[in-house]
Coordinates of C-alpha atoms and ligand atoms in Angstrom, one line a residue:
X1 CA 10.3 46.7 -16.3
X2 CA 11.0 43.0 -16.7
X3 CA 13.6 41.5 -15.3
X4 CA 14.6 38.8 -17.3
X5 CA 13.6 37.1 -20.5
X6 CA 14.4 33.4 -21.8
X7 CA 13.0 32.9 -25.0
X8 CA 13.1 30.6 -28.0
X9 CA 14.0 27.7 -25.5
X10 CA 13.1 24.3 -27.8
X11 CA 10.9 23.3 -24.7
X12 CA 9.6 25.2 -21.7
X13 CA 8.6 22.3 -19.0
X14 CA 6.1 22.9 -16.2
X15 CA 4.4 19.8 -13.9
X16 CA 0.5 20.7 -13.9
X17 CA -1.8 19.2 -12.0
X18 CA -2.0 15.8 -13.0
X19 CA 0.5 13.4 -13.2
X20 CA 2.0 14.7 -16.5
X21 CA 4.1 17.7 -17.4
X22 CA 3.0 20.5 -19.8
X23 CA 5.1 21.6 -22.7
X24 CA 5.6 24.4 -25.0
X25 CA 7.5 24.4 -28.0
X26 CA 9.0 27.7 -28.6
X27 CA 8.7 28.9 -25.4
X28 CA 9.4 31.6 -23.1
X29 CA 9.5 32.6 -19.6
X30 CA 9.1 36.1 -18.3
X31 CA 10.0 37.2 -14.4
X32 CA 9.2 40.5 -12.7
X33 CA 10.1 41.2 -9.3
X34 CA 11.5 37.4 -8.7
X35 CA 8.1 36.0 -9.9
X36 CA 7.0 34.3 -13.0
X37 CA 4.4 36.8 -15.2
X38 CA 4.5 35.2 -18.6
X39 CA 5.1 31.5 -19.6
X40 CA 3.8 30.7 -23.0
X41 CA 5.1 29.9 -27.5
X42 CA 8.0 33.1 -27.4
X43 CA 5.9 34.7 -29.9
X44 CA 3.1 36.1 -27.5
X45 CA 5.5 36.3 -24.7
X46 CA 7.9 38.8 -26.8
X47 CA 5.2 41.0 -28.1
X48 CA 4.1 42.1 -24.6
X49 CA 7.5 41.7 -23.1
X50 CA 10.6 42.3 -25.7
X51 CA 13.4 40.5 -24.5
X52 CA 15.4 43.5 -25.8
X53 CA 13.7 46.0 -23.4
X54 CA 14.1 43.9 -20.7
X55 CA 17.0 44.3 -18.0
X56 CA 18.3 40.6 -18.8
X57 CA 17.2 37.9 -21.7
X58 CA 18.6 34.4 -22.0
X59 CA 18.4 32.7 -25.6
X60 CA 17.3 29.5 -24.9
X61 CA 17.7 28.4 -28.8
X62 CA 17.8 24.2 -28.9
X63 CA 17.7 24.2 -24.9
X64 CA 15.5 23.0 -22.2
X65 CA 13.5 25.5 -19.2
X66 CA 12.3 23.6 -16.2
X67 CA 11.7 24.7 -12.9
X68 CA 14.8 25.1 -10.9
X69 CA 15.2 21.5 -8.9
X70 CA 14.0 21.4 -5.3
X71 CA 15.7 18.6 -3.1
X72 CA 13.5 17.7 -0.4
X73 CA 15.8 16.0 1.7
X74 CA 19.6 16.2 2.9
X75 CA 21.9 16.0 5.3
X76 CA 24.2 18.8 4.0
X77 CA 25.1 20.3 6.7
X78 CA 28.1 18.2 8.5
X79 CA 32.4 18.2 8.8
X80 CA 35.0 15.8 7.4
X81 CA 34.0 13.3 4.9
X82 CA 33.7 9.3 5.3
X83 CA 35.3 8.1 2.0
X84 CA 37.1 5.8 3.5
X85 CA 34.0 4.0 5.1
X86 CA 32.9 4.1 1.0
X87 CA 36.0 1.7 0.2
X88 CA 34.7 -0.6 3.5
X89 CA 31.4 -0.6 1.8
X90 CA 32.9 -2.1 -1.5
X91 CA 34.9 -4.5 0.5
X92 CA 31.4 -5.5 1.6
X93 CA 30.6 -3.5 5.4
X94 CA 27.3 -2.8 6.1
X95 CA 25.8 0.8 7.1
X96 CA 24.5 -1.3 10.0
X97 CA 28.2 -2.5 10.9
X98 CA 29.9 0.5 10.3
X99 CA 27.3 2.7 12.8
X100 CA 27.3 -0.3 15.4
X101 CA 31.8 0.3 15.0
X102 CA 31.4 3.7 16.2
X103 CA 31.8 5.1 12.4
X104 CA 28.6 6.4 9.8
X105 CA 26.4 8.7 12.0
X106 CA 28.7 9.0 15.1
X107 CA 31.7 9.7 13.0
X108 CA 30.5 12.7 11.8
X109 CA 29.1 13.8 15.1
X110 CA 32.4 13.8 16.8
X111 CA 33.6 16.2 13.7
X112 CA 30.5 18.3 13.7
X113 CA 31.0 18.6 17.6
X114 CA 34.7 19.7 17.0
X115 CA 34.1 22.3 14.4
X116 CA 33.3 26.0 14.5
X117 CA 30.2 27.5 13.5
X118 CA 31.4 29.5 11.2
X119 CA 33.3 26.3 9.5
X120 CA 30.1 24.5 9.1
X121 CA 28.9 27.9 7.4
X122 CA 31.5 27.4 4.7
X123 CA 31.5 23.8 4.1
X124 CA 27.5 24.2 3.2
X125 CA 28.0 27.1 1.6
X126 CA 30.4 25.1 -0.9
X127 CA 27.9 21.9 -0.9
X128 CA 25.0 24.3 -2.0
X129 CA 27.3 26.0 -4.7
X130 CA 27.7 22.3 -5.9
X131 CA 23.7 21.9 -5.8
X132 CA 23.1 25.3 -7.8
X133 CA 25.4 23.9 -10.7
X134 CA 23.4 21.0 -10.7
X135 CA 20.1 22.9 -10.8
X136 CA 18.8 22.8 -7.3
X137 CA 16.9 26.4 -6.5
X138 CA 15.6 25.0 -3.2
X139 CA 16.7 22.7 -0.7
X140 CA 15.9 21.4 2.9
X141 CA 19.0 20.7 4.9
X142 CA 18.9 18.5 8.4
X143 CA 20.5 18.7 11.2
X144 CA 21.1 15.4 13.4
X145 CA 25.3 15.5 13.7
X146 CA 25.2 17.6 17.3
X147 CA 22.9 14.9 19.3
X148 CA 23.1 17.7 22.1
X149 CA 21.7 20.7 22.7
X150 CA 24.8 22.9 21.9
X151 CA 25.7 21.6 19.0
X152 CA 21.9 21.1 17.7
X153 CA 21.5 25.2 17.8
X154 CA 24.8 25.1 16.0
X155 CA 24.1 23.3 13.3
X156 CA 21.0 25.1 12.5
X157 CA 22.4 28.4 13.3
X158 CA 25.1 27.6 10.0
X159 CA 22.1 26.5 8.3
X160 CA 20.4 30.1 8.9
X161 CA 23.6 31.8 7.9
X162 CA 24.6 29.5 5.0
X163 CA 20.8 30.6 4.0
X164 CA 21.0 34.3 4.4
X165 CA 24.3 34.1 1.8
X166 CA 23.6 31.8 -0.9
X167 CA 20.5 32.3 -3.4
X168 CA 19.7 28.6 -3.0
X169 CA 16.4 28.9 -0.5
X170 CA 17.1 26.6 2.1
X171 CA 14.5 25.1 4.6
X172 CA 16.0 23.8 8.1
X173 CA 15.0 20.5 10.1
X174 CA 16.1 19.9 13.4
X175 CA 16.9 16.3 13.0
X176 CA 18.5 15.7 16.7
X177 CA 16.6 12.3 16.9
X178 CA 19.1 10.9 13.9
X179 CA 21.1 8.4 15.9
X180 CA 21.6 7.5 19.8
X181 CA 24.4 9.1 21.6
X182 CA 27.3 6.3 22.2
X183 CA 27.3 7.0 25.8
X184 CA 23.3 7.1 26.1
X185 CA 20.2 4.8 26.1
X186 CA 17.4 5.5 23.3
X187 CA 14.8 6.5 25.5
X188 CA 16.9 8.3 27.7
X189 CA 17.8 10.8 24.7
X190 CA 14.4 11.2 23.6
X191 CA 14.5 12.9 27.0
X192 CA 17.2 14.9 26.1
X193 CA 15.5 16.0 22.5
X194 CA 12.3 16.4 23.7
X195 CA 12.9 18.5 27.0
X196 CA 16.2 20.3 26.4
X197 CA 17.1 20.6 22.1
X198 CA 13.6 21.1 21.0
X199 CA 12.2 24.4 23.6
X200 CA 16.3 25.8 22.5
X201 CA 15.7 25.5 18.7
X202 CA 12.0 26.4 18.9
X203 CA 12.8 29.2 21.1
X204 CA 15.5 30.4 18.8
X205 CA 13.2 29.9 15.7
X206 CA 15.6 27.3 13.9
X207 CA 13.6 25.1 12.0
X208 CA 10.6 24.6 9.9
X209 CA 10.2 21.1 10.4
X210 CA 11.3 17.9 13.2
X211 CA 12.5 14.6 12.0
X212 CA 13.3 11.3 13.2
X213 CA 15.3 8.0 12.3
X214 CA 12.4 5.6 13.3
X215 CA 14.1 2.3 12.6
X216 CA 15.2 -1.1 14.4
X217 CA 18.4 -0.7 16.5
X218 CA 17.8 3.6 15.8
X219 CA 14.6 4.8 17.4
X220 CA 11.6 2.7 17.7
X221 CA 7.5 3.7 16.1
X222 CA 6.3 5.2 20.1
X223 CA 10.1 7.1 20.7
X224 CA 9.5 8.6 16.8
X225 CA 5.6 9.8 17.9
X226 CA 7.0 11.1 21.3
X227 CA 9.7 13.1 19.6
X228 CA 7.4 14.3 16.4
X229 CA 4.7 15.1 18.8
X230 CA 6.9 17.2 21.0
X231 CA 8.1 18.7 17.9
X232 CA 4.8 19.7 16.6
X233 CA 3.9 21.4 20.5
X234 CA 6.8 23.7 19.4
X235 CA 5.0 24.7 15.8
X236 CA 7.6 22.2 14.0
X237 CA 5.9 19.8 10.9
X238 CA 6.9 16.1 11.2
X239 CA 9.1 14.3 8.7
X240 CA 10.1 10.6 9.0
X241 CA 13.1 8.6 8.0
X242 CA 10.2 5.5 7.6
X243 CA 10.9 1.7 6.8
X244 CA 14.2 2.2 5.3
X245 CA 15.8 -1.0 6.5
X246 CA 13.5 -2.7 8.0
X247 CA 9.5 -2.3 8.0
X248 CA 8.9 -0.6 11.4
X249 CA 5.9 1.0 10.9
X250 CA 7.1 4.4 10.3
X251 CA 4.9 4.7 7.1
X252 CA 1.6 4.3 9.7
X253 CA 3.1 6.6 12.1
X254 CA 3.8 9.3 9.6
X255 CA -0.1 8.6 8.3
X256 CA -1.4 8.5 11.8
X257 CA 0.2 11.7 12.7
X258 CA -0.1 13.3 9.3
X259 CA 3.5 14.1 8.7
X260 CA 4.5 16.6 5.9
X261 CA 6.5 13.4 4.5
X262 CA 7.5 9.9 5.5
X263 CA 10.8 9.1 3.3
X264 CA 12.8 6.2 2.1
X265 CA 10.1 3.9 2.4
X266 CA 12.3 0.7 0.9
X267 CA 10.0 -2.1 2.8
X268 CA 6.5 0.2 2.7
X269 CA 3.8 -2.2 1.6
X270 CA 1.0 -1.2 0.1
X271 CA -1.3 -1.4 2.9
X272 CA 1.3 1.2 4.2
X273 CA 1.4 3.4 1.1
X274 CA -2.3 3.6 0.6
X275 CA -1.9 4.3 4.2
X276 CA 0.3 7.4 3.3
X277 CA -2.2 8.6 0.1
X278 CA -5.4 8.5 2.4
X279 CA -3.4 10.7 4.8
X280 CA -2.0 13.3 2.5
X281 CA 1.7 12.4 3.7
X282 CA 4.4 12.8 0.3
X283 CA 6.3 9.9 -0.1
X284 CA 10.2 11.1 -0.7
X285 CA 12.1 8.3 -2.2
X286 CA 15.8 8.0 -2.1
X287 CA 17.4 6.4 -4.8
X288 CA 21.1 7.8 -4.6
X289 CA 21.0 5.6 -0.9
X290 CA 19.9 3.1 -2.7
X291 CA 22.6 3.4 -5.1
X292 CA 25.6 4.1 -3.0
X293 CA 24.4 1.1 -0.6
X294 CA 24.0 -1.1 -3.3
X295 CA 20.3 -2.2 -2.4
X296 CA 17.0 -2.9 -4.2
X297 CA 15.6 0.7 -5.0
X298 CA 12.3 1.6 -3.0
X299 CA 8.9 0.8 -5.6
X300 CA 8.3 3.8 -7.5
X301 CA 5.8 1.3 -9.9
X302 CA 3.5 0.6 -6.3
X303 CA 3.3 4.6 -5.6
X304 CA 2.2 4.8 -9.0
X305 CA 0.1 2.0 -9.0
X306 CA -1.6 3.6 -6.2
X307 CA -1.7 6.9 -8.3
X308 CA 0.2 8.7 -5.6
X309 CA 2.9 11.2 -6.4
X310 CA 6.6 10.6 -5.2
X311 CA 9.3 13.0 -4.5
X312 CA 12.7 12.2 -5.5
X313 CA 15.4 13.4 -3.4
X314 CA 19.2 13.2 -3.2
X315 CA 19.7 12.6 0.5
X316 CA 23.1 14.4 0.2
X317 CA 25.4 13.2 3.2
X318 CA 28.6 11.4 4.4
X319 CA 27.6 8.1 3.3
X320 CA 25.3 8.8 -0.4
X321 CA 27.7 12.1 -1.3
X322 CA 26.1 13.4 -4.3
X323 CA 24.9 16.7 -4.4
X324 CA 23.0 16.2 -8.1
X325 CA 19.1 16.4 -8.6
X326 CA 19.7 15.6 -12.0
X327 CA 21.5 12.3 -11.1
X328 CA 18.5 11.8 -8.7
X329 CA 16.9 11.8 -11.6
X330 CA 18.6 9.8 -14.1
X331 CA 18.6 7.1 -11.2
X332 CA 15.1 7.2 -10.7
X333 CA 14.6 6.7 -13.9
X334 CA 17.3 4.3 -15.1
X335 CA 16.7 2.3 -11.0
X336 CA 13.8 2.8 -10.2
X337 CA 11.9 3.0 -13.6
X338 CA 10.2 5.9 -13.2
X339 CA 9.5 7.6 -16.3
X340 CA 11.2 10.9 -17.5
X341 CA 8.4 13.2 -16.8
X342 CA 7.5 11.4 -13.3
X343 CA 11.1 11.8 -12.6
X344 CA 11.5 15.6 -13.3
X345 CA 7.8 16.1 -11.7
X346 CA 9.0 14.0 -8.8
X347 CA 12.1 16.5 -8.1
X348 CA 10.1 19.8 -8.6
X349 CA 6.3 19.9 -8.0
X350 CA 5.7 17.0 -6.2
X351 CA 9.4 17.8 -4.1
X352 CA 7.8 21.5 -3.3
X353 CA 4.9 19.7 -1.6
X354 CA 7.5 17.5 0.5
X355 CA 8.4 20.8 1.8
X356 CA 5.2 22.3 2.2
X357 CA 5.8 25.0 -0.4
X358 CA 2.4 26.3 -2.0
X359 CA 3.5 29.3 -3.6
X360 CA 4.4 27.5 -6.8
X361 CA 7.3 26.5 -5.8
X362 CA 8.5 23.5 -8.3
X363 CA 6.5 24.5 -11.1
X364 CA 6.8 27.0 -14.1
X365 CA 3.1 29.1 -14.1
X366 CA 2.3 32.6 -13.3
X367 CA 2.9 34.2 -9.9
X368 CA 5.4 30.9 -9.6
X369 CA 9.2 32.3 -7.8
X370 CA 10.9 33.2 -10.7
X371 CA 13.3 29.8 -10.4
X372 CA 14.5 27.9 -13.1
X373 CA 17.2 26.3 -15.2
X374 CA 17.9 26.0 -18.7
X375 CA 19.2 22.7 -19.6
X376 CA 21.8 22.2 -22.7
X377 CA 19.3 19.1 -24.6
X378 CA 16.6 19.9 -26.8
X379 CA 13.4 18.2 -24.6
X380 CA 13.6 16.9 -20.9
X381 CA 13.4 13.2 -22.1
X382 CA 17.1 13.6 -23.5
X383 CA 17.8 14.8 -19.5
X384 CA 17.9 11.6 -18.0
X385 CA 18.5 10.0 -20.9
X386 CA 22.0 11.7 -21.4
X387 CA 22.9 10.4 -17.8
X388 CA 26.6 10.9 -16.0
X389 CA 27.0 14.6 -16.9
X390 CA 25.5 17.9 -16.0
X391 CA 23.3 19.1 -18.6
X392 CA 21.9 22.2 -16.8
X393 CA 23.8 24.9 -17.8
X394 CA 22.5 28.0 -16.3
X395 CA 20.1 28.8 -13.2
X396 CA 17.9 31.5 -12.1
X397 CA 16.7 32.2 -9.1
X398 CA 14.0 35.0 -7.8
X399 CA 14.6 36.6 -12.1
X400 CA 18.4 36.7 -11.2
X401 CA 21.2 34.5 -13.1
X402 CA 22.9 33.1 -10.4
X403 CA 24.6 30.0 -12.3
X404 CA 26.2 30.0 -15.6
X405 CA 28.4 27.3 -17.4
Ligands
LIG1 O1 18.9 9.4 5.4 N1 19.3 7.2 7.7 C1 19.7 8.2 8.4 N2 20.3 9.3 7.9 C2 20.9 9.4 6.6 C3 22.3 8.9 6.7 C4 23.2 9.9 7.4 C5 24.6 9.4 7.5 O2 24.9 8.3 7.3 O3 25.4 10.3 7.9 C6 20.1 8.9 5.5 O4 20.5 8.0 4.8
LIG2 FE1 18.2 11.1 5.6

């Protein structure tokens, strides 16, 4: 029997292929066993699959149905909050200046350090209940607040548990190369990452993927291949925190080592983005940092110049505390320029790939996981469009309601 049924939506929205998103007026979605097995105009989808006969239906009348939101890259996991460094920052700090004070990054370490496992389970368990009601299906959470090995396993042992409770799929990255120690030298920790965290977490079967903060002052291009490289002995895909700040050459390393992404990318070139296209990498750009540092936006128009796809993600943490893929949205559209249906391709199909995920993953089409949301505007222009609120109104995940205004 089917599961669930949402029908007369004003606009069923999938990413295809190409750069653009396919609609259907009238449309419907059918799941069965958490997978999609009808998308089409409701009329053909109702006559094979009533939505009375099914176990749950959804009328979508003068709504939206897009593919549940997949954020691609966060920091989620973490203690305390830094709001007063956000008041610094509007007094005019730097990230820079508050991390070289001992605050940003470290801050949060010494709280991560401090707290329990099980507290770490439910403060992400309440971020990702924040990220459901804002659409998110699938997420990829980092750790990087332990910077030693027991703390590391920690982390990413919450992570696993937060997982195993919350319908929210979430894919863990063992991020220990995300700042140096205060009491250590750079190369030094790479040590310490490479010999001691990443055998524990491999061992332990933690994380899907290994990341790095390759930038000036942080770690430099040959201490972020030594640590990815180490990381992909142990079965873990490279990521990259690339060129956020200043234009290390992260992009090239990413392309050169054929990392699953390379993100931020502020001062890529082009040389460096063609470098990134050539190599298969997905660019993930960040505009919420953007925004809550009050910098130029990374250059969506030179990805798409290049025809190469972008991610969007929110980069959830301490400092850029916003939990929305919808305002990820509206930002890349209304900072970055991007167009609505980039924008909403960005943070689903092109997101999924960020991740690796090739099981449909980010896109509305038969044998897709049956996640999506339903959106209270008529057509997903009006979603970015009507910026500052949430406009997703329920969420399904696997064929099972699991949000609802
Ligand atoms: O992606 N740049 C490094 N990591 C995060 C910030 C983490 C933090 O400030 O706590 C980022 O922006
Ligand atoms: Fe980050």
């Amino acid at each position: 029997m089917t599961d669930l049924v949402v029908h007369d939506a004003a606009q069923v929205v999938t990413p295809t292929d190409g750069s653009e998103l396919e609609t259907i007026r009238d449309g419907a979605v059918a799941i069965e066993d958490g997978a999609v097995v009808a998308v089409g105009p409701t009329d053909e989808v109702a006559r094979e699959r009533p939505p009375e006969n099914a176990t749950a239906a959804i009328d979508a009348s003068g709504k939206t149905v897009l593919p549940g939101f997949v954020d691609p890259h966060t920091h989620a996991s973490f203690a305390g909050d830094r709001a007063d460094e956000f008041s610094a920052k509007l007094r005019g700090a730097t990230y820079q200046e508050i991390l070289a004070e001992g605050g940003g990054i470290l801050r949060t370490v010494r709280a991560v350090r401090e707290a329990t496992r099980d507290g770490l389970v439910q403060n992400l368990l309440q971020q990702l209940d924040v990220m459901l009601a804002s659409g998110t299906t699938t997420v990829e959470v980092k750790s990087g607040y332990g910077l030693d090995v027991e703390t590391e396993v920690k982390m990413l042992e919450a992570i696993a548990e937060a997982n195993d409770r919350h319908p929210i799929d979430v894919v863990a990255t063992f991020m220990g190369a995300h700042a140096v120690p205060e009491d250590m030298e750079a190369d030094a920790y790479v040590d310490r990452v490479v010999e001691e965290q990443l055998p524990a977490i491999a061992e332990r079967g933690l994380a899907e993927f290994c990341d790095v903060f390759c930038e000036a002052g942080v770690f430099s291009v040959e201490q972020s291949r030594r640590v990815l490289e180490a990381g992909r002995e142990h079965g873990l895909k490279p990521k990259i925190h690339a060129d956020e700040f200043e234009r290390l050459g992260g992009a090239q390393l990413a392309a050169e080592i054929g990392a699953t992404s390379a993100d931020h990318l502020l001062q890529s070139t082009t040389e460096d983005i063609s470098a990134l296209g050539e190599a298969n990498v997905t660019p993930v750009l960040l505009p919420g940092t953007a925004f809550s540092l009050a910098t130029d936006y990374a250059d969506a128009s030179a990805f798409e110049a290049a025809d190469i796809p972008v991610a969007i993600a929110t980069d959830f943490n301490p400092n850029c505390y916003s939990q929305s893929m919808e305002f990820a949205i509206e930002l890349a559209c209304n900072g970055m320029r991007m167009s609505p249906a980039s924008a909403i391709r960005s943070a689903t199909a092109t997101a999924a790939e960020a991740l690796d995920r090739t099981d449909g993953t980010g896109t509305l089409q038969v044998d897709s996981p049956g996640d999506l949301v339903v959106a209270g505007v008529p057509d997903y222009e009006h979603l970015p469009y009507n910026f500052g609120v949430r406009n997703v109104e329920t969420v399904v995940k696997g064929g099972e309601v699991v949000h609802r205004d």
